[in-house]
Coordinates of C-alpha atoms and ligand atoms in Angstrom, one line a residue:
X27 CA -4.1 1.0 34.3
X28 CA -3.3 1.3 30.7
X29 CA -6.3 0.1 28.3
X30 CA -3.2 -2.0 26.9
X31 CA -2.8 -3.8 30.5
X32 CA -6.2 -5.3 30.4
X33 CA -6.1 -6.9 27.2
X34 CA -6.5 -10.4 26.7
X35 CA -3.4 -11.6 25.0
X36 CA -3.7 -12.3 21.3
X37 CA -4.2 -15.9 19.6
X38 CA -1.5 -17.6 18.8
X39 CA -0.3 -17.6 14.9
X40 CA 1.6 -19.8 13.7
X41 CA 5.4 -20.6 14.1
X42 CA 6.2 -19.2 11.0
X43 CA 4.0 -16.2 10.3
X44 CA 5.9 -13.1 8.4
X45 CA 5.8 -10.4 11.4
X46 CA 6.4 -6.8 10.0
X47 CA 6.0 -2.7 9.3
X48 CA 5.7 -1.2 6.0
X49 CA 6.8 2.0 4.2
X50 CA 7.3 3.7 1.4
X51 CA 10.1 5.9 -0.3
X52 CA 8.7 9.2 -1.2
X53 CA 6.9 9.0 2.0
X54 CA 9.9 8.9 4.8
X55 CA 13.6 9.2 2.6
X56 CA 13.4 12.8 1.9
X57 CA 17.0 13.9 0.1
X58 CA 14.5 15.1 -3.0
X59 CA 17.8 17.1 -4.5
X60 CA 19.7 13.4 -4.5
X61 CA 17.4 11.3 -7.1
X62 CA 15.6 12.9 -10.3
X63 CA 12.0 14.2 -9.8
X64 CA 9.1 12.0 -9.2
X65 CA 5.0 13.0 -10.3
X66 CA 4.9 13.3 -6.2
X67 CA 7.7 16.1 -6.8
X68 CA 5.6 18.4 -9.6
X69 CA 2.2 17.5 -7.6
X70 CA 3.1 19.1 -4.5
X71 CA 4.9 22.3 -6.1
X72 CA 1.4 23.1 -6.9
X73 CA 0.0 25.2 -4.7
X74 CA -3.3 24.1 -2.7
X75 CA -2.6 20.5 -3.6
X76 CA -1.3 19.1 -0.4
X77 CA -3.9 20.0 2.1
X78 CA -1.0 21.8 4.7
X79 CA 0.7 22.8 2.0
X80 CA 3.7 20.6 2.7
X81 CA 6.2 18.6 0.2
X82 CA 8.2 15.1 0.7
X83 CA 11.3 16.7 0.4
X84 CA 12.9 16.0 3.5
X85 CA 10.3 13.8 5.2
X86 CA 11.4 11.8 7.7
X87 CA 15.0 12.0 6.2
X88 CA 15.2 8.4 6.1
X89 CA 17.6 8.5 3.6
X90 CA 20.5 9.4 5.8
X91 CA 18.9 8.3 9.3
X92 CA 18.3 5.0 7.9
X93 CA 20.7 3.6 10.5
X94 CA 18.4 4.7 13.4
X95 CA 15.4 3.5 11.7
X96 CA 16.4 0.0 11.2
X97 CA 17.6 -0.1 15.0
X98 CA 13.5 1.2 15.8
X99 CA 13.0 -2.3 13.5
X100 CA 14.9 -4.6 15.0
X101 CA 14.6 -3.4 18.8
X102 CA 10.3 -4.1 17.7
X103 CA 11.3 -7.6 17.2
X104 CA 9.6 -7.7 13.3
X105 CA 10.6 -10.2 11.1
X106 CA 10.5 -8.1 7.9
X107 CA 10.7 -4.9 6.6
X108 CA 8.9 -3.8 3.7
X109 CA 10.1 -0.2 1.6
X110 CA 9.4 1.2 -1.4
X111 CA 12.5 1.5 -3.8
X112 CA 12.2 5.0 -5.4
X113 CA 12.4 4.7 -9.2
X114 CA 13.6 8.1 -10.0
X115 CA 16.4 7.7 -7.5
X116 CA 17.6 4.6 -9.2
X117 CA 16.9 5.8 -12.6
X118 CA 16.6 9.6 -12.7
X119 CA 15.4 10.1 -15.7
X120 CA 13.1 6.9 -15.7
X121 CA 14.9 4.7 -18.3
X122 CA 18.4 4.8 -19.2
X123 CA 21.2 6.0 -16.9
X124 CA 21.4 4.1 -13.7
X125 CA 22.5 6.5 -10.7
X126 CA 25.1 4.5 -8.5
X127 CA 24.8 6.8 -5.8
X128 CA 20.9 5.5 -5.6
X129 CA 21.7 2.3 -5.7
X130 CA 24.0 2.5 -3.3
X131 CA 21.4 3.7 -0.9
X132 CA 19.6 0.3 -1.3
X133 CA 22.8 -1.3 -1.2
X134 CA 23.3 0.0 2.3
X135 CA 19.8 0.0 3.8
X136 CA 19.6 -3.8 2.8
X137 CA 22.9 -5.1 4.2
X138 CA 22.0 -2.9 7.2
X139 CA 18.3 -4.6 7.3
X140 CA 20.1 -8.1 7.5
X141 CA 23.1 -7.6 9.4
X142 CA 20.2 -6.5 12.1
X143 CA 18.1 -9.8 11.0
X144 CA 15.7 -8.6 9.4
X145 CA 14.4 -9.6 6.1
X146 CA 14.3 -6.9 3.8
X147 CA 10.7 -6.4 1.4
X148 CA 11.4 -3.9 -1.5
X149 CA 8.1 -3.2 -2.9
X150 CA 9.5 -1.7 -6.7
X151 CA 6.4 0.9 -7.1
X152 CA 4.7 3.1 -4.3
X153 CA 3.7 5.4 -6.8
X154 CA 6.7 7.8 -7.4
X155 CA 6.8 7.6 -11.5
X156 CA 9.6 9.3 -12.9
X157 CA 8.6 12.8 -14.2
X158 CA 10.6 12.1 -17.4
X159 CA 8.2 9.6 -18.1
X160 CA 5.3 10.8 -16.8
X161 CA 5.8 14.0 -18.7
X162 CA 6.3 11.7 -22.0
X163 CA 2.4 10.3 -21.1
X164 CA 3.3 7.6 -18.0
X165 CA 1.1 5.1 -17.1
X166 CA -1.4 5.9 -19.8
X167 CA 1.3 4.3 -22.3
X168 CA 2.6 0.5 -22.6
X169 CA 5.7 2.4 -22.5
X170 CA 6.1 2.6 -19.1
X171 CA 5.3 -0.8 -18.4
X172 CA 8.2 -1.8 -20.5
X173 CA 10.4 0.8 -18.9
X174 CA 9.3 -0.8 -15.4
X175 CA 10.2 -4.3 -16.1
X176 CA 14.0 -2.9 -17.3
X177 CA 14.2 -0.9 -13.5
X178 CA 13.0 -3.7 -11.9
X179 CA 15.6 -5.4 -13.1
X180 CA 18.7 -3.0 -12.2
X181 CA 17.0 -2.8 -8.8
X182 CA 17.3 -7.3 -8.4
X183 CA 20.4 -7.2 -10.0
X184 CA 21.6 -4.9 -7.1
X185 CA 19.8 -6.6 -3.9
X186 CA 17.9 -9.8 -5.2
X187 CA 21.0 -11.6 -3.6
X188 CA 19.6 -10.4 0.1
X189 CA 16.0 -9.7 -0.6
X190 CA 14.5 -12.8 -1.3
X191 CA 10.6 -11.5 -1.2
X192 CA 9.5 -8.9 -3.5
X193 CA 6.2 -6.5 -4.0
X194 CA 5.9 -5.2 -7.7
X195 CA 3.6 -2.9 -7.1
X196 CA 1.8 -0.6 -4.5
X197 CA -1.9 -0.1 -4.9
X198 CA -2.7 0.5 -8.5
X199 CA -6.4 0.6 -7.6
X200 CA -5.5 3.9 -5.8
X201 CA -3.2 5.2 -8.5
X202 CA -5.4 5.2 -10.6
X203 CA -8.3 6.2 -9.1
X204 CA -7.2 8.9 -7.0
X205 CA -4.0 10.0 -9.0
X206 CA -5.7 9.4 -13.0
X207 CA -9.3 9.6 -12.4
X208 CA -10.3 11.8 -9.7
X209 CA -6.9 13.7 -9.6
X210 CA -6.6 13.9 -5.9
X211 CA -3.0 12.4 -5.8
X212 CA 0.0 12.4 -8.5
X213 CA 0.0 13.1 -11.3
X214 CA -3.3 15.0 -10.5
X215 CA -4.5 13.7 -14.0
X216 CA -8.9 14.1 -14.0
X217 CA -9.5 11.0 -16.8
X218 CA -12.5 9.2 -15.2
X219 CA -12.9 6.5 -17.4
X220 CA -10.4 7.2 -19.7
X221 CA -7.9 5.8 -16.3
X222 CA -8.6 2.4 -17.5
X223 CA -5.4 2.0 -19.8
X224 CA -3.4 3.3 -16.7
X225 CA -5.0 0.1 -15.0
X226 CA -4.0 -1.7 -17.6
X227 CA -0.6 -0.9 -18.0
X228 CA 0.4 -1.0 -14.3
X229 CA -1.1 -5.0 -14.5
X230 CA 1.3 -5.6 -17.6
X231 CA 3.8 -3.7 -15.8
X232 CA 3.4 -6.0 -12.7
X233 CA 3.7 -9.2 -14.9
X234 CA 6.8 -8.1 -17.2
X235 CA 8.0 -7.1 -13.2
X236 CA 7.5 -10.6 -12.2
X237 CA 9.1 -12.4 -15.0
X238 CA 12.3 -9.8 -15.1
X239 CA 12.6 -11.0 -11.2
X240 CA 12.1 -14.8 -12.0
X241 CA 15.1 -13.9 -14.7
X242 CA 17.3 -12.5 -11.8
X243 CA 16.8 -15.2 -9.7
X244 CA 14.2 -14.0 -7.3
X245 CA 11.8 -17.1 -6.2
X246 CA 9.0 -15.2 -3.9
X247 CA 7.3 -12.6 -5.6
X248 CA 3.7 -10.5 -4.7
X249 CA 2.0 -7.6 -5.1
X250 CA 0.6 -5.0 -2.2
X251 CA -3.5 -4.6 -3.5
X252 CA -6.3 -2.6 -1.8
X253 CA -9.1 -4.3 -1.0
X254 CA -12.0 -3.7 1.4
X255 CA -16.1 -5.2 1.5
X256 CA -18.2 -3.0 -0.5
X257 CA -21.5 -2.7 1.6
X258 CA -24.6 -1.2 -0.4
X259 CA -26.4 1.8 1.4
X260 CA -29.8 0.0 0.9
X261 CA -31.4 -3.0 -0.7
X262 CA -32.5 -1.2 -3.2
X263 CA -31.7 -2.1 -7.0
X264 CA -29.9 1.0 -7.8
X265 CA -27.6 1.1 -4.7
X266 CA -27.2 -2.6 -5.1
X267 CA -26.0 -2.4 -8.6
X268 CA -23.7 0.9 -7.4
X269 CA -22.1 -1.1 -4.7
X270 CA -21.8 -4.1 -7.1
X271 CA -19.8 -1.5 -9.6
X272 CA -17.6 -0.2 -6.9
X273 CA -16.5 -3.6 -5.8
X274 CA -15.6 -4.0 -9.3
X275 CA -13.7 -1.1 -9.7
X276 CA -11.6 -2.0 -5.7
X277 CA -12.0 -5.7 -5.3
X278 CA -11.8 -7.2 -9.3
X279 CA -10.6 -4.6 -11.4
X280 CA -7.0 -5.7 -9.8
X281 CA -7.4 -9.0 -8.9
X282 CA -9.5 -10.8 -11.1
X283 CA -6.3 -10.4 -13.8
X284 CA -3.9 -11.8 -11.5
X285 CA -5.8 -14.4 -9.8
X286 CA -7.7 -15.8 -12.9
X287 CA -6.0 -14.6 -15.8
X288 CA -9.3 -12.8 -17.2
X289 CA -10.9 -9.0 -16.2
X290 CA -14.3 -8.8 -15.1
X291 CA -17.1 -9.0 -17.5
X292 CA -17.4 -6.0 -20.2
X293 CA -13.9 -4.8 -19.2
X294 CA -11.6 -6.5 -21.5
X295 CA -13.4 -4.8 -24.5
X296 CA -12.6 -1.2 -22.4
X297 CA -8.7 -2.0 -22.6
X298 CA -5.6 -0.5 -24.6
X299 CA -3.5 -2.3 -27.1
X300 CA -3.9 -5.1 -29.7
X301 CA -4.1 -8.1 -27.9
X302 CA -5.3 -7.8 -24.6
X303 CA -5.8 -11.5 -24.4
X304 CA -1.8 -11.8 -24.6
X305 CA -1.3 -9.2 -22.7
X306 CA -3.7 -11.3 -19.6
X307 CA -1.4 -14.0 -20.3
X308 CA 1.9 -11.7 -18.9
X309 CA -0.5 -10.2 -15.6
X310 CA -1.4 -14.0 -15.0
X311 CA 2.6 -14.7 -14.5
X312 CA 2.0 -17.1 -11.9
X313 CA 3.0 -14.9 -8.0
X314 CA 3.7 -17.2 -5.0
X315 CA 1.3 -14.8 -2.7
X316 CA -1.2 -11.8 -2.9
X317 CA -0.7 -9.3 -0.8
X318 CA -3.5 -7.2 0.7
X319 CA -3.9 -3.7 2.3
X320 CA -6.7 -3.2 4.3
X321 CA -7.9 -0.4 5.6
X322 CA -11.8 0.2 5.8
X323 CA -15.4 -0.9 4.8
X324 CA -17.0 1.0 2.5
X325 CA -21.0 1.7 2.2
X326 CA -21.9 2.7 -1.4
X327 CA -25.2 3.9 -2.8
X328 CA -26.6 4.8 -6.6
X329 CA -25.1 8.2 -7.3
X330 CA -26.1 11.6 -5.6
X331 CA -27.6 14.9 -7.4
X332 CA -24.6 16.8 -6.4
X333 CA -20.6 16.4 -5.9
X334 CA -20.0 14.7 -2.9
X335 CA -17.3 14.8 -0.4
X336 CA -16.0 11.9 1.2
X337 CA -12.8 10.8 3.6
X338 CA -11.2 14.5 2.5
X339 CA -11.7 13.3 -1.3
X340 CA -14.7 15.6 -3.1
X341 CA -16.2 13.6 -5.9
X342 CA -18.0 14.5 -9.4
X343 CA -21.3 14.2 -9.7
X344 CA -20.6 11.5 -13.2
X345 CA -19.3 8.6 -11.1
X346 CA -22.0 5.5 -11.3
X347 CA -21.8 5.3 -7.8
X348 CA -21.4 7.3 -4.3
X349 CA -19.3 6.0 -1.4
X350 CA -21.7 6.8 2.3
X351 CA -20.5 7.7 5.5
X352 CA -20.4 4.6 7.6
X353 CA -22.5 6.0 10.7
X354 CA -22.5 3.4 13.6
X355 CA -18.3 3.2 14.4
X356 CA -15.7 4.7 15.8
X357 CA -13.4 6.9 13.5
X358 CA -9.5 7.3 13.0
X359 CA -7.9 10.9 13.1
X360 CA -8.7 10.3 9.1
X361 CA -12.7 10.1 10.0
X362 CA -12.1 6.1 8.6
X363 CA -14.5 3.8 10.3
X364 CA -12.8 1.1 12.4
X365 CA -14.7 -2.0 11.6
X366 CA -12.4 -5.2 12.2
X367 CA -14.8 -7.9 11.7
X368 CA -15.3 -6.1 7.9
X369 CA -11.6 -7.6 7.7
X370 CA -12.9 -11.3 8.7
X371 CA -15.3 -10.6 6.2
X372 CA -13.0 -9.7 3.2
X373 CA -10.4 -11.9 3.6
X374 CA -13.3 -15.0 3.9
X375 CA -14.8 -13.3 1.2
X376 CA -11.8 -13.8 -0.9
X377 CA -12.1 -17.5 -0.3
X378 CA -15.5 -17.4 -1.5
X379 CA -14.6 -15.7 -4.8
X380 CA -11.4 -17.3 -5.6
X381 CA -12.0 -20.6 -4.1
X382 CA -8.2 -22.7 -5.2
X383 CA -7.3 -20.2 -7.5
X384 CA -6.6 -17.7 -4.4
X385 CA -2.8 -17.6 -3.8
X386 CA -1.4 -17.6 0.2
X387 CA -2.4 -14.1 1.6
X388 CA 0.3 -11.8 2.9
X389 CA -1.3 -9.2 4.7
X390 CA 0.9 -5.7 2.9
X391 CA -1.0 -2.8 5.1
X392 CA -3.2 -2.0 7.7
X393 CA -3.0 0.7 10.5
X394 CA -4.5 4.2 11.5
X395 CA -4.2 7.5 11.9
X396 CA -4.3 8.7 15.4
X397 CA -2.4 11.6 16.8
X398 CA -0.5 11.4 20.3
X399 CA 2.4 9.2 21.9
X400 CA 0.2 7.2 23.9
X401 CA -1.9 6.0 21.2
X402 CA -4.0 3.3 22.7
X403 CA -6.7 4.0 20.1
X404 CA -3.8 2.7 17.9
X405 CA -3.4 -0.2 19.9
X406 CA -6.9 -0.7 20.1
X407 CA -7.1 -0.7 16.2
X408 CA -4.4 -3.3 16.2
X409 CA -5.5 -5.5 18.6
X410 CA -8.9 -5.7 16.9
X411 CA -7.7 -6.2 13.6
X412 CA -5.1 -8.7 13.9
X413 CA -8.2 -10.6 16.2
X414 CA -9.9 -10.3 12.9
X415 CA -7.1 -11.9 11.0
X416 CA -7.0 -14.6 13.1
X417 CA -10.9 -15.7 12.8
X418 CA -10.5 -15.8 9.1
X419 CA -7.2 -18.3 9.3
X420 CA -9.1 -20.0 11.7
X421 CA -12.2 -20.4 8.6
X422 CA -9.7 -22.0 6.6
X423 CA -7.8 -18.9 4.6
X424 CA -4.6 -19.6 3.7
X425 CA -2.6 -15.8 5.6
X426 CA 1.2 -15.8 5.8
X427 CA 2.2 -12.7 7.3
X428 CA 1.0 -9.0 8.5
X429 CA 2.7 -5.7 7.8
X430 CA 1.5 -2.9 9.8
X431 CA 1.4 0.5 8.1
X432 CA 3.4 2.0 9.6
X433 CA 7.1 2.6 10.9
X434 CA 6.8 5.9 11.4
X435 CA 4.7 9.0 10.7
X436 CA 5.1 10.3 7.4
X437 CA 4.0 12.0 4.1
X438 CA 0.8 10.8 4.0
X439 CA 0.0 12.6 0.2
X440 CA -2.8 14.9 0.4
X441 CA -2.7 15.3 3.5
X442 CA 0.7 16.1 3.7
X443 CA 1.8 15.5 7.3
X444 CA -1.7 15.7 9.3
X445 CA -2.3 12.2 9.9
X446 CA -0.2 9.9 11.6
X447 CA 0.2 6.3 10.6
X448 CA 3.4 5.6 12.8
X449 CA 4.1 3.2 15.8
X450 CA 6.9 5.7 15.7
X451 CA 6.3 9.2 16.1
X452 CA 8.6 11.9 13.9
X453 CA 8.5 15.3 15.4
X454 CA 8.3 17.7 12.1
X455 CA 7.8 20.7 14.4
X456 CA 11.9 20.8 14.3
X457 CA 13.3 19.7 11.0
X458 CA 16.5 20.0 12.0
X459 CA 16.3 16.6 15.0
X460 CA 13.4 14.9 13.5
X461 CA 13.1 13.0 16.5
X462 CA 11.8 9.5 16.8
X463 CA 9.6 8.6 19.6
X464 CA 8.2 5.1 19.7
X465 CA 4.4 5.2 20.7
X466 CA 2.6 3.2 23.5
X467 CA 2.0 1.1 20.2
X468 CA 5.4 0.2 19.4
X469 CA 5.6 -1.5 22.9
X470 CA 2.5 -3.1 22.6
X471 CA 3.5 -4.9 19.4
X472 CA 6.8 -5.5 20.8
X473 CA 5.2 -7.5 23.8
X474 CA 2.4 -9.3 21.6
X475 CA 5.3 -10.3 19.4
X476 CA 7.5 -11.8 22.1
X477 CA 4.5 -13.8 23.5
X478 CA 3.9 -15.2 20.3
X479 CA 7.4 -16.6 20.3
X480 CA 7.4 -18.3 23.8
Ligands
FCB502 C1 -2.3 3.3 1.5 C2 -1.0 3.6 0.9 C3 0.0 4.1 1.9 C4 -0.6 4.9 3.0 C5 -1.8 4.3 3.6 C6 -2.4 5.1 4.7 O1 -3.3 3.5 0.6 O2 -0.5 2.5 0.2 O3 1.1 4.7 1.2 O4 -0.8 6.2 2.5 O5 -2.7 4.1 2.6

């Protein structure tokens, strides 16, 4: 008997919970030589970046098999679908000329998406900053936070009639961690420190975001944040007070802004610009949910003696703080621990913090990389987490809907196309068919979605 057989069936959520899959554009469409160049584009030309050595240029050709990929959607029985929009394929050059022909593409996946009932999600950023902009200094000027609130909106203008709920951005916690500080993603930049106007000016970007939408109309706006419980390695002062840093960096850096209108203590002074104060004032635009990705705990201690290597990332030795294996669970393909009460405990935790001042959750991510068709470690991972999810509605948080990362296998950055994310597997052994398999996964969501809808 299948492992998926003998499950209890899940708890019921309620009537109208958002049920959906996520994506991203530079991560599935592929057709590179159709929009202008992205920082994704000039990262993976370099060699020894991309751990296989692969690029997103055709992907999972999304871009013309978009057709197929919305019937895998709606035969799931999802509600929603969140994409990314690529910016450089609507704007090529980053500001200025619009391209019809990317437009169009958005144009076509959408009324596909609701002709097959289901409620299209753009998310306006997953990270893909037009080189022309980047090349000019990107996220590490104002700029570009301007520029964003003009693309975003071209891109309502287009589809806000259809799409009714947006995403602003994707992750800026990662962007600029891993793509300005460390320089393990796009745009490889290696700032440390020096990231913190790139935080900055992806918050304002978010805000201008949010009030160009509210201009075009658009009534139900959110962003897609990381977040995950910061556990220290010991009780000891210093990995106390490196855990405590850490969660600052993941769980406030982002947040606090948005939520409360004000960064964490000592941070404000850190930030670009004349007036950050005013500037807190556009981040704080009121959003009518936060969205969350969740992934993984992580165990922190006071920094190490050397460089460390961690989840495929190697990092200096001048970070206040060092992320620890997590020991005692079982692992994804990715080596990331699979802890699902640690989900319980973030989103309560977020409660705690926020208290009224927390907008209704939308759950934006959270999935696993597993290799193999009949993935019941997937299913497994699922199952537990959305358990999780449950407990913590059940203490009183306020959770609207759950996007599981993801549709299909894809680009998955640095890794290029090593770990597998999809309920739907993409066979990139032949380029030429790319053909979709749905996983045991895919069925097992199917069924748990029909019995939640007796
Ligand atoms: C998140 C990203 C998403 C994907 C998953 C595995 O950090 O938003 O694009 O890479 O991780």
């Amino acid at each position: 008997m299948a492992a998926s057989d003998a499950r209890e069936p899940l708890p019921q959520f309620p009537r109208e919970f958002l049920w959906g899959v996520s994506t991203s554009a530079h991560q599935i469409e592929g057709a590179a030589g159709l929009r202008g160049p992205s920082v994704w584009d000039a990262f993976t030309a370099v060699p020894g970046r991309v751990k296989d050595g692969t690029t997103a240029d055709v992907a999972c050709d999304h871009y013309h098999r978009y057709r197929e990929d919305v019937a895998l959607i709606a035969e799931l029985g999802v509600d929603a679908y969140r994409f990314s929009v690529s910016w450089p394929r609507v704007l090529p050059g980053g500001s200025g000329e619009v391209s019809a022909a990317g437009l169009d593409f958005y144009d076509r996946l959408v009324d596909e998406l609701c002709a097959a009932g289901v409620r299209p999600v753009p998310t306006l950023f997953h990270w893909d900053t037009p080189l022309a902009l980047a090349d000019r200094g990107g996220w590490r000027l104002r700029d570009t936070a301007e520029r964003f609130a003009e693309y975003a909106a071209v891109v309502a203008a287009r589809i806000g009639d259809r799409a009714q709920k947006w995403i602003t951005l994707n992750e800026p916690a990662e962007h600029t961690l891993l793509g300005h500080a460390l320089g393990q993603h796009a745009p490889g930049e290696h700032l440390l420190f020096d990231a913190l106007p790139v935080a900055h000016h992806q918050l304002l970007a978010h805000g201008l975001a949010v009030r160009a939408l509210r201009a075009a109309g658009v009534t139900d706006i959110g962003i897609a944040n990381s977040h995950g419980p910061t556990w220290p390695a010991s009780s000891s002062a210093a990995d106390t007070e490196a855990a405590d840093f850490y969660d600052l960096l993941l769980n406030r850096l982002f947040a606090d802004p948005i939520v409360l209108g004000r960064y964490p203590e000592g941070i404000a002074e850190l930030m670009p610009g004349d007036d950050v104060e005013a500037d807190l004032k556009v981040i704080a635009e009121p959003v009518d949910w936060y969205g969350i990705n969740f992934y993984q705990p992580t165990k922190v201690g006071a920094p190490l003696p050397t460089a460390t290597e961690f989840s495929g990332l190697t990092l200096p030795q001048e970070l206040p703080f060092s992320p620890r294996e997590l020991d005692d669970y079982p692992r994804t393909d990715f080596g990331w621990p699979v802890v699902p009460e640690a989900f319980t405990e973030l989103l309560t935790g977020l409660g705690d913090r926020y208290g009224d001042r927390l907008p209704p959750l939308v759950i934006t991510e959270n999935g696993c990389s597993y290799e193999g068709i009949d993935d019941q470690r997937r299913i497994d991972y699922l199952d537990g987490h959305l358990r999780a999810l449950h407990r913590a509605m059940e203490a009183g948080i306020d959770v609207r809907g759950y996007f599981v990362w993801s549709l299909l296998d894809n680009f998955e950055w640095a890794e290029g196309y090593r770990q597998r994310f999809g309920l739907v597997h993409v066979d990139f052994a032949d380029p030429a068919a790319l053909t979709r398999t749905p996983k045991a996964s895919y069925a097992w969501l199917r069924e748990a979605l029909r019995a939640q809808r007796p």
